[in-house]
Amino acid sequence: MSDNIWGYQPTAGHSAGTDLIGFKVEAADGSIGKVDKHSDEVDSSYLVVDTGVWIFGKHVLLPAGTVRSVDPDERKIFVDLTKDQIKNSPEFDKDEHTDDPGYHEQIGGYYHGHRRI
């Protein structure tokens, strides 16, 4: 596995440019929501997941390196995290995530230490 938490793993099966909006996201222990936004930007790829009622309608930012696999036929993305790991992640800030490199470091540091691989 690559140490770049902000890049898709080569084995994930994701092709840059593929629209992932609306894909269901599956943690190791169940569904967590659906993709609301995503980016394929080099060294800054991520998913923003709308958790719906699961975490009271919040959004979470998942670095692309947490994606284990993408199933385009089923429109599902599987991540190497548990629901609790995602629920306990740093709060998603829609304004900071694109402008503040420190925010990416905080998010990346949290998930780098929590991948299940």
Short mmCIF file of C-alpha atoms in Angstrom, two decimals:
data_model
loop_
_atom_site.label_atom_id
_atom_site.label_comp_id
_atom_site.label_asym_id
_atom_site.label_seq_id
_atom_site.Cartn_x
_atom_site.Cartn_y
_atom_site.Cartn_z
CA MET A 1 0.00 0.00 0.00
CA SER A 2 1.12 3.51 -0.74
CA ASP A 3 1.89 5.84 2.13
CA ASN A 4 0.04 8.62 0.31
CA ILE A 5 -3.28 8.75 2.14
CA TRP A 6 -4.53 11.30 -0.43
CA GLY A 7 -4.09 9.00 -3.45
CA TYR A 8 -6.12 5.97 -4.53
CA GLN A 9 -4.45 2.62 -3.98
CA PRO A 10 -3.41 1.08 -7.32
CA THR A 11 -5.58 -1.97 -6.55
CA ALA A 12 -8.73 0.07 -5.75
CA GLY A 13 -10.00 -0.07 -9.32
CA HIS A 14 -10.76 3.64 -9.57
CA SER A 15 -10.10 5.47 -12.80
CA ALA A 16 -9.53 9.21 -12.60
CA GLY A 17 -12.45 11.06 -14.12
CA THR A 18 -15.06 8.51 -13.04
CA ASP A 19 -18.03 10.25 -11.42
CA LEU A 20 -18.51 8.70 -7.97
CA ILE A 21 -21.30 11.00 -6.78
CA GLY A 22 -24.19 8.92 -5.46
CA PHE A 23 -22.11 5.77 -4.94
CA LYS A 24 -22.88 3.97 -1.66
CA VAL A 25 -19.96 3.76 0.77
CA GLU A 26 -19.37 0.59 2.75
CA ALA A 27 -17.15 0.44 5.84
CA ALA A 28 -15.70 -2.88 7.02
CA ASP A 29 -18.80 -3.37 9.20
CA GLY A 30 -21.62 -1.87 7.16
CA SER A 31 -22.94 1.00 5.10
CA ILE A 32 -22.05 4.58 6.10
CA GLY A 33 -23.76 6.67 3.43
CA LYS A 34 -23.24 7.92 -0.08
CA VAL A 35 -20.73 10.08 -1.91
CA ASP A 36 -21.82 13.72 -2.01
CA LYS A 37 -18.62 15.10 -3.58
CA HIS A 38 -15.22 13.78 -4.64
CA SER A 39 -11.92 14.91 -6.08
CA ASP A 40 -9.33 13.13 -8.23
CA GLU A 41 -6.76 15.88 -7.76
CA VAL A 42 -3.23 14.42 -7.58
CA ASP A 43 -2.06 14.09 -3.95
CA SER A 44 -5.36 15.53 -2.76
CA SER A 45 -8.00 12.96 -3.78
CA TYR A 46 -10.89 12.44 -1.40
CA LEU A 47 -14.55 11.54 -0.93
CA VAL A 48 -17.09 13.62 0.97
CA VAL A 49 -19.67 11.19 2.32
CA ASP A 50 -23.18 12.18 3.38
CA THR A 51 -23.85 9.88 6.34
CA GLY A 52 -27.58 10.60 6.35
CA VAL A 53 -29.26 9.57 9.59
CA TRP A 54 -26.34 7.35 10.64
CA ILE A 55 -24.36 10.27 12.16
CA PHE A 56 -27.29 12.71 12.31
CA GLY A 57 -26.91 13.98 8.76
CA LYS A 58 -23.25 14.91 8.97
CA HIS A 59 -20.65 14.72 6.24
CA VAL A 60 -17.24 13.09 6.58
CA LEU A 61 -14.09 13.59 4.52
CA LEU A 62 -12.37 10.34 3.54
CA PRO A 63 -8.94 10.50 1.91
CA ALA A 64 -8.74 8.38 -1.27
CA GLY A 65 -6.11 6.15 0.36
CA THR A 66 -8.81 4.70 2.63
CA VAL A 67 -10.64 3.26 -0.40
CA ARG A 68 -10.10 -0.49 -0.70
CA SER A 69 -12.12 -0.98 -3.87
CA VAL A 70 -14.66 0.59 -6.20
CA ASP A 71 -17.44 -1.49 -7.76
CA PRO A 72 -18.83 0.58 -10.66
CA ASP A 73 -21.48 -2.03 -11.52
CA GLU A 74 -22.96 -2.02 -8.01
CA ARG A 75 -22.15 1.71 -7.54
CA LYS A 76 -20.40 0.95 -4.25
CA ILE A 77 -17.12 2.03 -2.68
CA PHE A 78 -15.52 -0.11 0.01
CA VAL A 79 -13.22 1.55 2.56
CA ASP A 80 -10.67 0.01 4.95
CA LEU A 81 -12.23 1.56 8.04
CA THR A 82 -14.87 0.63 10.59
CA LYS A 83 -17.99 2.67 11.21
CA ASP A 84 -16.63 3.77 14.60
CA GLN A 85 -13.35 4.95 13.07
CA ILE A 86 -15.32 7.08 10.63
CA LYS A 87 -17.75 8.31 13.29
CA ASN A 88 -14.83 9.39 15.53
CA SER A 89 -12.94 11.16 12.73
CA PRO A 90 -12.21 14.89 12.88
CA GLU A 91 -15.26 16.96 12.03
CA PHE A 92 -15.69 17.77 8.35
CA ASP A 93 -15.33 21.48 7.61
CA LYS A 94 -16.61 22.31 4.14
CA ASP A 95 -14.78 25.66 4.14
CA GLU A 96 -11.40 24.52 5.49
CA HIS A 97 -10.94 21.30 3.51
CA THR A 98 -9.96 23.06 0.30
CA ASP A 99 -8.09 26.06 1.71
CA ASP A 100 -6.19 24.89 4.78
CA PRO A 101 -3.23 22.49 4.34
CA GLY A 102 -3.20 21.99 8.12
CA TYR A 103 -6.72 20.58 7.93
CA HIS A 104 -5.57 17.99 5.39
CA GLU A 105 -2.67 17.09 7.68
CA GLN A 106 -5.07 16.61 10.60
CA ILE A 107 -7.46 14.43 8.58
CA GLY A 108 -4.64 12.52 6.89
CA GLY A 109 -2.90 11.88 10.20
CA TYR A 110 -6.08 10.50 11.76
CA TYR A 111 -6.85 8.11 8.91
CA HIS A 112 -3.24 7.07 8.29
CA GLY A 113 -3.20 5.68 11.82
CA HIS A 114 -6.55 3.93 11.47
CA ARG A 115 -6.40 2.00 8.22
CA ARG A 116 -7.10 -1.69 8.78
CA ILE A 117 -4.51 -3.07 6.38
#
